[in-house]
């Protein structure tokens, strides 16, 4: 199986909805808003198995100094194939001249994955958030 990666935003709303729901993220329940948010994001990197969207990473950046990885997800049936690793490495390459590339994994269990790819845990940092949804899990 050959996975194709692209920075082009040619995914459909239905494809994005399906991917996000496959990992049970609440964002998938709001497909119109999710699609609009992705289309207006600084960068969206996608992974494709033929015409099937199997992975996605979204980066928000200020065009000079800071890039934040906001989404990184791979359809469960494609886990363990290096897709997430390839997405991260492509983001690191694209943003190599920025001062910071940051991420905020929603699940502490994912921190070792990021550390394996050269990220460090901020010693005195803390994640902060205001959630305006009733169900605050898996945004």
XYZ file of N, CA and C in Angstrom:
417
model
N 0.837 -1.181 0.000
C 0.000 0.000 0.000
C 0.884 1.247 0.000
N 0.606 2.149 -0.898
C 1.365 3.386 -1.015
C 0.502 4.541 -0.525
N 0.936 5.193 0.550
C 0.222 6.341 1.097
C 0.779 7.598 0.435
N -0.111 8.459 -0.008
C 0.249 9.724 -0.652
C -0.032 10.866 0.324
N 0.891 11.811 0.405
C 0.772 12.955 1.315
C 0.689 14.234 0.496
N -0.142 15.170 0.964
C -0.254 16.438 0.252
C -0.629 17.562 1.209
N -0.149 18.758 0.876
C -0.519 19.974 1.605
C -1.745 20.631 0.958
N -2.197 20.119 -0.163
C -3.354 20.692 -0.847
C -4.632 20.351 -0.091
N -5.531 21.298 -0.027
C -6.792 21.114 0.704
C -7.890 20.684 -0.262
N -7.765 19.496 -0.823
C -8.791 19.042 -1.748
C -9.691 17.955 -1.163
N -9.712 17.839 0.145
C -10.597 16.902 0.827
C -12.022 17.475 0.856
N -12.973 16.583 1.025
C -14.362 17.022 1.121
C -14.803 17.055 2.581
N -15.909 17.697 2.807
C -16.479 17.746 4.155
C -16.802 16.328 4.646
N -17.354 15.507 3.780
C -17.709 14.136 4.156
C -16.466 13.316 4.514
N -15.373 13.495 3.788
C -14.138 12.758 4.083
C -13.578 13.150 5.447
N -13.597 14.439 5.729
C -13.093 14.930 7.006
C -13.976 14.429 8.149
N -15.278 14.516 7.959
C -16.212 14.041 8.971
C -15.959 12.564 9.284
N -15.827 11.754 8.266
C -15.599 10.317 8.438
C -14.303 10.045 9.204
N -13.226 10.746 8.852
C -11.945 10.541 9.526
C -12.042 10.903 11.001
N -12.611 12.062 11.315
C -12.689 12.507 12.701
C -13.605 11.604 13.528
N -14.693 11.145 12.937
C -15.580 10.230 13.658
C -14.929 8.858 13.856
N -14.025 8.470 12.948
C -13.360 7.167 13.087
C -12.508 7.091 14.345
N -12.041 8.241 14.839
C -11.260 8.282 16.072
C -12.083 8.853 17.225
N -13.378 9.001 16.993
C -14.334 9.442 18.007
C -14.030 10.836 18.554
N -13.613 11.737 17.673
C -13.391 13.121 18.086
C -14.671 13.911 17.872
N -15.037 14.682 18.867
C -16.288 15.435 18.836
C -16.343 16.413 17.654
N -15.210 16.866 17.195
C -15.168 17.792 16.051
C -15.900 17.211 14.848
N -15.861 15.890 14.704
C -16.529 15.238 13.587
C -18.037 15.370 13.626
N -18.586 15.703 14.787
C -20.031 15.898 14.910
C -20.487 17.253 14.380
N -19.539 18.084 14.032
C -19.816 19.423 13.507
C -19.126 19.574 12.153
N -19.527 18.769 11.170
C -18.773 18.700 9.918
C -18.665 20.023 9.168
N -19.700 20.846 9.192
C -19.624 22.122 8.468
C -18.582 23.033 9.100
N -18.609 23.117 10.423
C -17.654 23.978 11.130
C -16.233 23.433 11.014
N -16.098 22.124 11.133
C -14.784 21.489 11.017
C -14.186 21.751 9.640
N -14.970 21.531 8.617
C -14.491 21.744 7.242
C -14.076 23.199 7.037
N -14.913 24.125 7.481
C -14.597 25.551 7.340
C -13.304 25.894 8.089
N -13.164 25.365 9.305
C -11.956 25.620 10.094
C -10.711 25.100 9.387
N -10.801 23.898 8.834
C -9.650 23.338 8.126
C -9.308 24.152 6.880
N -10.328 24.566 6.153
C -10.079 25.335 4.929
C -9.448 26.697 5.228
N -9.674 27.226 6.422
C -9.109 28.523 6.798
C -7.857 28.398 7.665
N -7.376 27.182 7.869
C -6.169 26.968 8.667
C -4.921 27.305 7.867
N -3.866 27.606 8.566
C -2.591 27.931 7.920
C -2.141 26.808 7.005
N -2.182 25.580 7.516
C -1.732 24.431 6.733
C -2.462 23.175 7.193
N -2.816 22.352 6.228
C -3.409 21.046 6.509
C -2.667 20.031 5.651
N -2.091 19.062 6.307
C -1.363 17.993 5.633
C -2.215 16.736 5.721
N -2.462 16.106 4.586
C -3.319 14.928 4.583
C -2.578 13.711 4.036
N -3.065 12.535 4.463
C -2.524 11.255 4.008
C -3.657 10.492 3.329
N -3.361 9.916 2.167
C -4.378 9.273 1.334
C -3.964 7.870 0.932
N -4.914 6.956 0.998
C -4.784 5.623 0.424
C -5.735 5.630 -0.772
N -5.188 5.812 -1.952
C -5.978 6.075 -3.165
C -6.841 7.306 -2.920
N -8.174 7.164 -2.939
C -9.034 8.331 -2.731
C -9.617 8.376 -1.319
N -9.048 7.593 -0.403
C -9.526 7.557 0.975
C -8.616 8.383 1.879
N -9.204 9.342 2.583
C -8.478 10.157 3.545
C -8.232 9.320 4.794
N -6.954 9.051 5.100
C -6.628 8.163 6.217
C -5.843 8.857 7.324
N -5.391 10.085 7.095
C -4.655 10.813 8.118
C -4.689 12.295 7.852
N -4.535 13.078 8.918
C -4.593 14.530 8.765
C -3.846 15.192 9.912
N -3.156 16.263 9.584
C -2.523 17.122 10.585
C -2.836 18.565 10.210
N -3.202 19.344 11.211
C -3.480 20.765 10.981
C -2.478 21.579 11.769
N -1.940 22.618 11.131
C -0.978 23.500 11.773
C -1.495 24.930 11.671
N -1.434 25.624 12.778
C -1.756 27.050 12.824
C -0.439 27.776 13.043
N -0.155 28.775 12.209
C 1.125 29.466 12.352
C 0.971 30.968 12.192
N 2.001 31.696 12.640
C 1.993 33.159 12.542
C 2.854 33.660 11.387
N 3.299 32.778 10.545
C 4.084 33.024 9.324
C 5.563 33.316 9.572
N 6.013 33.319 10.809
C 7.421 33.625 11.078
C 8.048 32.847 12.236
N 7.365 32.842 13.384
C 8.033 32.385 14.591
C 7.428 31.131 15.222
N 6.116 30.978 15.167
C 5.451 29.909 15.900
C 4.494 29.134 15.007
N 4.620 27.824 15.053
C 3.679 26.929 14.386
C 3.155 25.965 15.442
N 1.837 25.833 15.521
C 1.223 24.946 16.510
C 0.479 23.826 15.798
N 0.831 22.607 16.157
C 0.132 21.445 15.621
C -1.145 21.293 16.435
N -2.270 21.430 15.767
C -3.533 21.359 16.496
C -4.208 20.010 16.343
N -4.181 19.435 15.168
C -4.744 18.096 14.967
C -3.667 17.186 14.415
N -3.660 15.959 14.865
C -2.870 14.899 14.257
C -3.655 13.617 14.494
N -4.212 13.059 13.424
C -5.024 11.862 13.582
C -4.882 10.949 12.386
N -4.994 9.661 12.658
C -4.908 8.623 11.637
C -6.050 7.649 11.895
N -6.745 7.261 10.830
C -7.835 6.300 10.963
C -7.310 5.037 11.635
N -8.053 4.496 12.611
C -7.563 3.341 13.375
C -7.095 2.156 12.531
N -7.731 1.875 11.434
C -7.316 0.761 10.586
C -5.950 0.962 9.945
N -5.408 2.168 10.035
C -4.109 2.487 9.445
C -3.042 2.755 10.507
N -3.383 2.566 11.782
C -2.398 2.757 12.851
C -1.256 1.760 12.675
N -0.073 2.162 13.106
C 1.077 1.269 13.078
C 1.787 1.193 11.738
N 1.393 2.051 10.792
C 2.006 2.026 9.463
C 2.938 3.219 9.217
N 3.199 4.005 10.277
C 4.122 5.124 10.151
C 3.515 6.390 9.568
N 2.222 6.428 9.424
C 1.568 7.596 8.823
C 1.705 8.820 9.724
N 1.419 8.680 11.007
C 1.554 9.811 11.929
C 2.995 10.303 11.970
N 3.936 9.379 11.959
C 5.358 9.760 11.959
C 5.710 10.548 10.710
N 5.216 10.131 9.568
C 5.488 10.852 8.322
C 4.861 12.243 8.361
N 3.641 12.356 8.890
C 2.996 13.666 9.006
C 3.837 14.596 9.880
N 4.293 14.107 11.018
C 5.107 14.929 11.926
C 6.414 15.349 11.262
N 7.082 14.427 10.596
C 8.358 14.761 9.959
C 8.173 15.790 8.840
N 7.082 15.699 8.112
C 6.812 16.678 7.049
C 6.507 18.053 7.650
N 5.819 18.084 8.782
C 5.561 19.361 9.467
C 6.881 19.955 9.951
N 7.731 19.140 10.551
C 9.024 19.631 11.028
C 9.844 20.223 9.885
N 9.806 19.582 8.737
C 10.549 20.101 7.592
C 9.974 21.430 7.104
N 8.662 21.495 6.966
C 8.021 22.728 6.472
C 8.316 23.915 7.391
N 8.343 23.658 8.693
C 8.483 24.739 9.675
C 9.865 24.791 10.317
N 10.869 24.261 9.642
C 12.206 24.186 10.230
C 12.842 25.539 10.516
N 12.398 26.591 9.850
C 12.980 27.915 10.084
C 12.225 28.721 11.141
N 11.172 28.178 11.682
C 10.419 28.851 12.739
C 11.142 28.668 14.071
N 10.959 29.588 14.991
C 11.580 29.464 16.308
C 11.011 28.273 17.080
N 9.699 28.090 16.980
C 9.038 27.036 17.743
C 8.035 26.277 16.891
N 8.003 24.974 17.086
C 6.920 24.119 16.609
C 6.365 23.487 17.881
N 5.117 23.756 18.164
C 4.512 23.279 19.400
C 3.326 22.378 19.113
N 3.032 21.551 20.066
C 1.850 20.712 20.012
C 1.292 20.560 21.407
N 0.042 20.189 21.492
C -0.582 19.966 22.786
C -1.395 18.684 22.700
N -0.734 17.532 22.872
C -1.478 16.275 22.799
C -2.602 16.251 23.830
N -3.776 15.860 23.398
C -4.929 15.782 24.297
C -4.765 14.645 25.293
N -3.988 13.646 24.931
C -3.820 12.465 25.759
C -2.348 12.335 26.136
N -2.052 12.307 27.422
C -0.656 12.197 27.873
C 0.021 10.940 27.333
N -0.757 9.937 27.021
C -0.189 8.696 26.482
C 0.477 8.925 25.132
N 0.158 10.031 24.448
C 0.752 10.325 23.140
C 2.055 11.106 23.237
N 2.404 11.568 24.436
C 3.632 12.360 24.593
C 4.874 11.606 24.124
N 5.067 10.321 24.447
C 6.270 9.625 23.972
C 6.418 9.625 22.449
N 5.315 9.600 21.728
C 5.367 9.686 20.265
C 6.040 10.992 19.840
N 5.633 12.092 20.436
C 6.206 13.394 20.084
C 7.664 13.492 20.522
N 7.979 12.970 21.693
C 9.365 12.971 22.178
C 10.247 12.186 21.217
N 9.739 11.052 20.731
C 10.480 10.244 19.756
C 10.825 11.050 18.504
N 10.018 12.055 18.210
C 10.231 12.883 17.022
C 10.907 14.220 17.347
N 11.551 14.299 18.504
C 12.382 15.452 18.813
C 11.734 16.540 19.642
N 10.477 16.392 20.009
C 9.820 17.383 20.853
C 10.228 17.157 22.305
N 10.180 18.215 23.094
C 10.440 18.104 24.521
C 9.225 18.610 25.280
N 9.022 18.059 26.459
C 7.927 18.511 27.310
C 8.386 19.801 27.980
N 7.553 20.833 27.916
C 7.887 22.105 28.565
C 7.900 21.883 30.078
N 9.051 22.131 30.681
C 9.223 21.832 32.103
C 8.210 22.551 32.979
N 7.976 23.803 32.719
C 7.058 24.575 33.547
C 5.772 24.933 32.813
N 5.563 24.337 31.647
C 4.379 24.649 30.851
C 3.140 23.923 31.355
N 2.009 24.444 30.973
C 0.735 23.811 31.308
C -0.250 24.133 30.194
N -1.051 23.156 29.833
C -2.078 23.375 28.828
C -3.239 24.128 29.462
N -3.791 25.077 28.713
C -4.940 25.837 29.180
C -5.999 25.843 28.097
N -7.265 25.937 28.505
C -8.332 25.857 27.524
C -9.641 26.345 28.136
N -10.481 26.943 27.316
C -11.878 27.174 27.619
C -12.653 26.363 26.594
N -13.523 25.513 27.030
C -14.315 24.694 26.129
C -15.770 25.147 26.207
N -16.329 25.543 25.071
C -17.696 26.019 25.008
C -18.665 24.957 24.528
N -18.292 23.702 24.663
C -19.151 22.585 24.282
C -19.557 21.834 25.535
N -20.710 21.220 25.511
C -21.161 20.422 26.643
C -20.257 19.240 26.903
N -19.892 18.506 25.844
C -19.018 17.342 25.945
C -17.599 17.797 25.668
N -16.787 17.905 26.700
C -15.451 18.473 26.566
C -14.401 17.452 26.174
N -14.788 16.214 25.948
C -13.804 15.191 25.606
C -13.576 15.127 24.110
N -12.387 14.797 23.730
C -12.009 14.504 22.341
C -12.417 15.584 21.351
N -12.009 16.797 21.608
C -12.276 17.877 20.657
C -11.397 17.702 19.458
